[in-house]
XYZ file of C-alpha atoms in Angstrom:
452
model
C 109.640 49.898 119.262
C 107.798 48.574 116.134
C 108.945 44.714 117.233
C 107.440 45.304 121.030
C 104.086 46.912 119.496
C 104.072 43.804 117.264
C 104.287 41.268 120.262
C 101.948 43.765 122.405
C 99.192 43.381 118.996
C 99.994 39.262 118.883
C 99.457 38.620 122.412
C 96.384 40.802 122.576
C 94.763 38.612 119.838
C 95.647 35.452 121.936
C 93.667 37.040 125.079
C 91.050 38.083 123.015
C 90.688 34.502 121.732
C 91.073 32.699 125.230
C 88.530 35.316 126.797
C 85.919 35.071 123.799
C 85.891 30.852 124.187
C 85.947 31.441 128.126
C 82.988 33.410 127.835
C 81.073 30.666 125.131
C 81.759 28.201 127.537
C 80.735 29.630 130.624
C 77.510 31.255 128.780
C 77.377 27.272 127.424
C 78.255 25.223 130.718
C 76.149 28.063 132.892
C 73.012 27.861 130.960
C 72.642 24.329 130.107
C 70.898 21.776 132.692
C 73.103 19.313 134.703
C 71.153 16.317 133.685
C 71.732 16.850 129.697
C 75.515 17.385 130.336
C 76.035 14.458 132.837
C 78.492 11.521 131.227
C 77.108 8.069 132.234
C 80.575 6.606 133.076
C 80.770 4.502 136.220
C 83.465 5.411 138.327
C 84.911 2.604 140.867
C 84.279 4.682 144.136
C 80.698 5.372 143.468
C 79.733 1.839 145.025
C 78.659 1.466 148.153
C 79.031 -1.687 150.178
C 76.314 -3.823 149.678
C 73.579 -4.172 152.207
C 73.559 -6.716 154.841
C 70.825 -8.192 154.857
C 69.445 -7.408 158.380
C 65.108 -7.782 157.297
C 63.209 -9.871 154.928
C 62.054 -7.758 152.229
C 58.802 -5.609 152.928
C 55.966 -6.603 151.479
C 53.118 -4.229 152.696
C 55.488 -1.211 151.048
C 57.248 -2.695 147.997
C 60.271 -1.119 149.393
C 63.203 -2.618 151.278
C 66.680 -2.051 152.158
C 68.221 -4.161 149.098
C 65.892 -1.574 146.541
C 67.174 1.466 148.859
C 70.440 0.252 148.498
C 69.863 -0.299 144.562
C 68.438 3.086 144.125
C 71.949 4.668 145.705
C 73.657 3.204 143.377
C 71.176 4.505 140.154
C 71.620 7.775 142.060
C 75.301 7.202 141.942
C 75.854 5.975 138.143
C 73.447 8.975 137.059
C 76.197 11.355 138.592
C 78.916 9.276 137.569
C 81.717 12.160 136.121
C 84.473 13.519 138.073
C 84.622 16.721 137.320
C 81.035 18.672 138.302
C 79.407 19.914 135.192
C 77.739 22.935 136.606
C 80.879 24.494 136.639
C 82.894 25.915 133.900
C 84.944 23.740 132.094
C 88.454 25.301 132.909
C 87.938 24.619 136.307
C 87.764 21.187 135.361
C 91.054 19.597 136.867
C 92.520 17.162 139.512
C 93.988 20.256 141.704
C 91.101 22.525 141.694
C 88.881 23.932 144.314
C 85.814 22.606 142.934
C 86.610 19.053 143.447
C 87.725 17.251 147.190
C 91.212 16.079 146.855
C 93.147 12.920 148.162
C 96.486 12.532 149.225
C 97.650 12.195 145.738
C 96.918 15.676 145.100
C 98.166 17.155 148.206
C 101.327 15.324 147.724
C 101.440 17.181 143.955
C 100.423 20.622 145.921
C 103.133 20.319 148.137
C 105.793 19.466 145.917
C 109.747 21.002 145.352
C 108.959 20.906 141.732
C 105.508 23.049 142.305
C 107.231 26.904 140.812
C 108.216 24.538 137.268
C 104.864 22.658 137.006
C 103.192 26.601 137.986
C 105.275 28.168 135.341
C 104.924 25.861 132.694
C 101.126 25.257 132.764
C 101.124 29.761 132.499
C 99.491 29.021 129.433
C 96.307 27.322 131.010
C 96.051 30.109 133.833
C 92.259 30.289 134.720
C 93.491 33.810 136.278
C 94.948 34.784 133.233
C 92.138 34.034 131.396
C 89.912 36.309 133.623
C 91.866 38.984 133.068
C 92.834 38.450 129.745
C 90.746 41.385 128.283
C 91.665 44.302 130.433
C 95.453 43.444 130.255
C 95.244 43.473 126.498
C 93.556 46.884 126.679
C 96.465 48.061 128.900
C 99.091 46.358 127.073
C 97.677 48.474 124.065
C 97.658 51.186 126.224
C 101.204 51.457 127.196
C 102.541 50.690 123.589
C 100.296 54.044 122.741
C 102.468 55.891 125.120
C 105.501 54.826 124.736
C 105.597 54.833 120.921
C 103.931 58.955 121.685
C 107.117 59.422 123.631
C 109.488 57.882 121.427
C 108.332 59.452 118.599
C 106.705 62.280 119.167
C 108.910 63.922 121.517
C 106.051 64.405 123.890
C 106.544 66.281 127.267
C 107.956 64.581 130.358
C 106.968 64.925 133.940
C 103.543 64.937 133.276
C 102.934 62.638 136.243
C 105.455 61.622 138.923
C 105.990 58.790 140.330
C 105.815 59.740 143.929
C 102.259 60.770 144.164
C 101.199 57.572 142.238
C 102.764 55.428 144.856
C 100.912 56.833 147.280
C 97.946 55.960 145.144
C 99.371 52.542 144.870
C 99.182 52.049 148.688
C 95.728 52.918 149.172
C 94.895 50.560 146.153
C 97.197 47.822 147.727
C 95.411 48.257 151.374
C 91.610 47.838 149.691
C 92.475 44.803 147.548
C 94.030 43.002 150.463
C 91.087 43.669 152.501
C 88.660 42.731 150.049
C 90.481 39.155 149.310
C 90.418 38.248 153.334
C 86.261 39.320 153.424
C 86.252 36.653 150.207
C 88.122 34.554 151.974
C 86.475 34.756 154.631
C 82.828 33.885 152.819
C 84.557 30.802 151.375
C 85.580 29.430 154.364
C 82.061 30.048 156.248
C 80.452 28.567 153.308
C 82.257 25.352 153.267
C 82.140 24.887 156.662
C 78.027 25.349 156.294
C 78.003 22.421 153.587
C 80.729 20.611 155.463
C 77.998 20.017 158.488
C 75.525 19.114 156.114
C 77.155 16.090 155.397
C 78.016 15.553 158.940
C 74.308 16.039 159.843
C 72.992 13.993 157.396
C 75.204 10.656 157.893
C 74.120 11.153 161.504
C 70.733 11.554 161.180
C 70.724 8.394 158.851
C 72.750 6.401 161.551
C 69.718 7.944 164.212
C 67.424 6.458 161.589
C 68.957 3.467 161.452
C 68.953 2.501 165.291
C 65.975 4.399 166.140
C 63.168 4.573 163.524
C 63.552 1.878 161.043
C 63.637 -1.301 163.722
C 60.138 0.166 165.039
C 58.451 1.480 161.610
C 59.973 0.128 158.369
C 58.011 1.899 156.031
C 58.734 5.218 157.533
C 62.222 4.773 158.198
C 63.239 4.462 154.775
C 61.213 7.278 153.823
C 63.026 9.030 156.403
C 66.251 7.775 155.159
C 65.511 8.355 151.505
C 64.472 12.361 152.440
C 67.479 12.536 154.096
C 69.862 11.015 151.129
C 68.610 14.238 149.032
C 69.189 16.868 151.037
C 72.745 17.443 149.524
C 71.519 17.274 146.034
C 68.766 19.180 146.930
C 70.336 21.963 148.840
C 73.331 22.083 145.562
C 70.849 22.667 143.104
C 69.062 25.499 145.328
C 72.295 27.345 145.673
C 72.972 27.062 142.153
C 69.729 27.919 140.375
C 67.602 25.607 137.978
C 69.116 27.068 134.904
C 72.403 25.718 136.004
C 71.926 23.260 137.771
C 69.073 21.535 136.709
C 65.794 20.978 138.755
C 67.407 17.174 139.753
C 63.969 15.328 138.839
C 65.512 12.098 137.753
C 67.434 11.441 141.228
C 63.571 12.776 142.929
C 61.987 9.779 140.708
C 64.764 7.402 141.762
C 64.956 7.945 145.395
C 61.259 9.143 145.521
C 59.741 6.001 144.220
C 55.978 5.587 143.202
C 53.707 3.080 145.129
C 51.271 0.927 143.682
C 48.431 2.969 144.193
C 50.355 6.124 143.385
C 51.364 4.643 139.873
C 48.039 3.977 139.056
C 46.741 7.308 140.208
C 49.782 9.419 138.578
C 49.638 11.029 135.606
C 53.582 12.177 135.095
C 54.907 8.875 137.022
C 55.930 10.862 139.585
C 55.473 10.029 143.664
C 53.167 12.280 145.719
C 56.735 12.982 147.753
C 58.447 14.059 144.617
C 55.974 15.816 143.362
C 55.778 17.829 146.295
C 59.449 18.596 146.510
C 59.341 19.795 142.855
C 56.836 22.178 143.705
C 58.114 23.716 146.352
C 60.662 27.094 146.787
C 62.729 25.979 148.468
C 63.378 22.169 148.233
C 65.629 21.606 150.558
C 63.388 23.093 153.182
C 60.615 20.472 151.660
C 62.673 17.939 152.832
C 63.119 19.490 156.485
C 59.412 19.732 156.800
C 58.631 16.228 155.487
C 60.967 14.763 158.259
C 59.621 16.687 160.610
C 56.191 15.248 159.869
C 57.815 11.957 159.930
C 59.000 11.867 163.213
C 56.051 14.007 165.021
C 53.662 11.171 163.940
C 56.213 8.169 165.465
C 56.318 10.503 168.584
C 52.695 10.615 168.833
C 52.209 6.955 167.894
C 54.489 6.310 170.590
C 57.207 4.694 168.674
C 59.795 6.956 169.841
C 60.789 7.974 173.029
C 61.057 11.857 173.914
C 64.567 11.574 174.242
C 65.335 9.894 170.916
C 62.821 12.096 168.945
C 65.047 15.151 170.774
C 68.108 13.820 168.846
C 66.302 13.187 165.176
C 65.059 16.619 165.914
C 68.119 18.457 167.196
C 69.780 17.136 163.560
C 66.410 18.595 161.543
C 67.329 21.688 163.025
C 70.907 21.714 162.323
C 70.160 21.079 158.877
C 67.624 24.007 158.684
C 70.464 26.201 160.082
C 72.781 25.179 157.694
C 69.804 26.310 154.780
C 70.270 29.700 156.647
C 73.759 30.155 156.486
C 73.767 29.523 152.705
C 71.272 31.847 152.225
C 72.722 34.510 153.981
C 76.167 34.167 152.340
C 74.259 34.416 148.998
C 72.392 37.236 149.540
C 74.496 39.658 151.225
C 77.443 40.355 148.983
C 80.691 42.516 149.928
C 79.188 46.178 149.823
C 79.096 46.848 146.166
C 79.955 50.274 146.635
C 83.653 48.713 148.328
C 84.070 46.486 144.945
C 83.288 49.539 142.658
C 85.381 51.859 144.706
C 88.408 49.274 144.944
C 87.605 49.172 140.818
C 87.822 52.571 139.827
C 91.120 53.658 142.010
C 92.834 50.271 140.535
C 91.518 51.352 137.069
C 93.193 55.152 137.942
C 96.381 53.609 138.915
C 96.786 51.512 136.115
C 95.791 54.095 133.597
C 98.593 56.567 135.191
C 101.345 53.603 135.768
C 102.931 54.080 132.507
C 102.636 58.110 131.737
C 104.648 57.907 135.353
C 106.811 55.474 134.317
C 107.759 56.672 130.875
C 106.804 60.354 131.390
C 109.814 60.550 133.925
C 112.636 58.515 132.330
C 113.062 56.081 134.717
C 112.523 53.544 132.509
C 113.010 53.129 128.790
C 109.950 51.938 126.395
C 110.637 48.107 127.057
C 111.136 48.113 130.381
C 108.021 50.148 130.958
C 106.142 47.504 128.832
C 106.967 44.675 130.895
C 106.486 46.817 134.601
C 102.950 47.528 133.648
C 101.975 44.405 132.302
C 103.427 42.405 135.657
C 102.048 45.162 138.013
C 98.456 44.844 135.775
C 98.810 41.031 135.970
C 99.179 41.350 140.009
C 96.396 43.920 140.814
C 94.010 42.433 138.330
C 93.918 39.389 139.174
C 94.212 39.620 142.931
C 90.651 41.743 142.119
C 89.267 38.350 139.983
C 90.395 35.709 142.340
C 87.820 38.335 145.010
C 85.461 38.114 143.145
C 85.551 34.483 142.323
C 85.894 34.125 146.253
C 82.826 36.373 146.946
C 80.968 33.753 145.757
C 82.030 30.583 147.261
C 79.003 28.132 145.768
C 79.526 28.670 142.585
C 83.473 27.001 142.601
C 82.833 24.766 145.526
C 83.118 21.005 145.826
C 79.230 20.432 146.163
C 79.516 17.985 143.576
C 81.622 15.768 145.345
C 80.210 16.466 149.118
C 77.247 15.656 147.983
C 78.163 12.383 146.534
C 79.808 11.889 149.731
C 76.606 12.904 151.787
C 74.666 10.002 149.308
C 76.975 7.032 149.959
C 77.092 7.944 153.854
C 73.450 7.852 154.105
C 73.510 4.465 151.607
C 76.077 2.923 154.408
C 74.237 4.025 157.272
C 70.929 1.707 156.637
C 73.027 -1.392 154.312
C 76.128 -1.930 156.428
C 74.991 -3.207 160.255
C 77.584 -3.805 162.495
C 77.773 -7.288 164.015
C 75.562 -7.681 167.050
C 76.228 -7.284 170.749
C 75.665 -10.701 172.454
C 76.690 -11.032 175.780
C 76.651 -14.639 177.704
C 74.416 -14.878 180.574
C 77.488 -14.567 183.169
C 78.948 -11.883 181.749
C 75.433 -9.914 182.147
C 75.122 -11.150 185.461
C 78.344 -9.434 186.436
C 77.456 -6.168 184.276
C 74.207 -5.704 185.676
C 74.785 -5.090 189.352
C 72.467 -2.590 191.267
C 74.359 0.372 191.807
C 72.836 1.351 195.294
C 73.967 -2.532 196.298
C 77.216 -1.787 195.135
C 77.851 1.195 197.148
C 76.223 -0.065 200.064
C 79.631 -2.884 199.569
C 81.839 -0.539 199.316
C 80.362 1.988 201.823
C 79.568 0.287 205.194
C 77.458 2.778 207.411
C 79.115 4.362 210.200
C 78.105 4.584 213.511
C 77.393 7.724 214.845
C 79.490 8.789 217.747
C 79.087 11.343 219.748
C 80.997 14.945 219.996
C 81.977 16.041 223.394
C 81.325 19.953 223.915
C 83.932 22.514 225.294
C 83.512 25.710 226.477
């Protein structure tokens, strides 16, 4: 018994190691704004296709579709790393959840040779460094008893085995139903962010084809608003402390104008500065499009019908500020996660006086039972709670990177014109009452001979 209470002591002073550094650099990584942590490396696919040049450049605004496209690309280089620094660094690899992943990784996912590369990289377990510090205390634990039983000659049958596994069953039943609810979370979560990148590349493309050929000015405005919403919408999920308060993409995107540079004190645009001052930034940029798009309505730049579109995305986007919100706010019940904790805690406590106590298993295999059983439980629990809340692990780095260059692509890269030749409109543009009348002759009436 001495040599197992020897490994039991050495492995509980490796998990007490991995957990104290997890916890330094989560407090570290956590606490510690994006923008001092961000590497400056250029990475290949953060370009977007340069701009076609559809417009000379605008004079009356200093801004113009090569600058917007120019300022993409700052944005782009400024968020240059892989790996998303608002999370914590052990998270930070090819096949995780908090980056998107590419065939290459699927392919890895997928693999025959998956169970090896799993069982080798045990080591590097993020779940096994979660639960590193309970499962020492247990390990400890069961050493205790079974050196008390060895030695002591303590009493057996204290606690049997088939009352415990009824215990087990109830403990089973509330930890799967507590993983499918964080499941569940995740999944509506992503799908909420998921549309925000759909609803922002198409309210760029609307931009594009609608506002920008009649107002320049305000359609890059528009289009700029629009670019930030992901960024914008990340770092309100994920708090200022952690995140950052993203002030040097607001100053790129968010230009000053001559006569605001001259007026401004910080440097900062009267758009910017207004986003920074607001609660709720994302919802900033909602109401600033909306005031966009009211005035081209009323100016008469926009037809009803197209201004129904721009504002049928607006609201999309608002809804998907709602959904966040609510997954953030409501948690599972906390009194299901505390109950679910304190009959797992019971079980585990009991596992080895049952297992020992009756002589069903001997001191070693009692040992490893508990620890695998702990292993299971415990970290079906963490991988809840990491689940419970989805923003904190998810790709928003990366979607909203994604989210940027779509709205960069939507403005820069025109597709070629349609010309048509002057037959080939004279054959498309038939009257459609003509046409049926061709088709159609009129009948004569004729009449219908009554019977009685």
């Amino acid at each position: 018994m001495p040599f197992w209470l020897l490994i039991a002591l050495v492995f509980f002073g490796f998990c007490s190691t991995t957990c104290d550094a997890y916890v330094q650099l989560t407090f570290r990584r956590y606490h510690q704004p994006c923008w001092k942590i961000l590497s400056t490396q250029t990475q290949q696919n953060n370009r977007i296709h340069s701009p076609v040049k559809r417009y000379s450049v605008i004079e009356y605004t200093g801004d113009s579709l090569e600058k917007y496209a120019r300022d993409i690309q700052k944005v782009l280089e400024l968020r240059s790393s892989y790996y998303d620094p608002t999370v914590p660094k052990i998270h930070h690899r090819k096949r995780s959840f908090t980056n998107t992943w590419t065939l290459e990784e699927w392919k890895r996912h997928s693999s025959r040779r998956r169970y090896i590369d799993h069982i080798l990289a045990f080591h590097r377990s993020r779940i096994l460094a979660r639960v590193a510090p309970p499962l020492a205390v247990l390990m400890a634990w069961t050493c205790l008893v079974c050196w008390v039983y060895d030695r002591c000659a303590a009493p057996t049958h204290i606690i049997s085995m088939a009352p415990l596994s009824l215990v087990s069953t109830f403990v089973a039943a509330l930890l799967t139903l507590r993983s499918n609810q964080g499941l569940s979370r995740l999944n509506e979560g992503r799908l909420a962010f998921g549309k925000v990148v759909l609803y922002t590349r198409d309210m760029a493309q609307l931009i594009a084809s609608n506002v920008y050929p009649k107002d320049r000015a305000l359609g890059l405005k528009a289009a700029r608003h629009v670019a930030l919403f992901a960024w914008l919408l990340k770092g309100f999920l994920r708090g200022d402390e952690v995140n950052g308060t993203d002030e040097d993409i607001l100053r790129v995107m968010l230009p000053c104008s001559q006569k605001e540079r001259k007026a401004s004190v910080d440097g900062l645009s009267a758009d910017a500065a207004y986003i920074l001052q607001q609660r709720k930034r994302p919802v900033a940029v909602v109401t600033r499009l909306r005031q966009i798009f009211a005035l081209m309505l009323s100016r008469g730049l926009l037809t009803t019908s197209e201004a129904s579109r721009l504002d049928h995305n607006v609201q999309q986007l608002n809804y998907c500020i709602m959904i966040t919100e609510r997954i953030q706010a409501s948690p599972i019940p906390p009194v299901y996660t505390t109950h679910t904790a304190r009959l797992l805690l019971f079980y585990l406590f009991h596992l080895p006086l049952a297992l020992r106590g009756s002589n069903m298993l001997d001191s070693v295999a009692t040992f490893i039972t508990t620890t695998a059983v702990a292993y299971t439980m415990i970290g079906l629990d963490e991988i809840s709670i990491m689940t419970e809340e989805p923003f904190r692990l998810m790709p928003l780095w990366h979607l909203a990177k994604n989210s940027l260059r779509d709205c960069g692509d939507a403005l820069t890269c025109e597709p070629p014109p349609l010309i048509l030749e002057e037959e080939d409109e004279e054959t498309y543009m038939i009257p459609l009452n003509k046409e049926i009348e061709e088709e159609q002759p009129a009948m004569e009436e004729e009449e219908t001979p009554f019977y009685l």
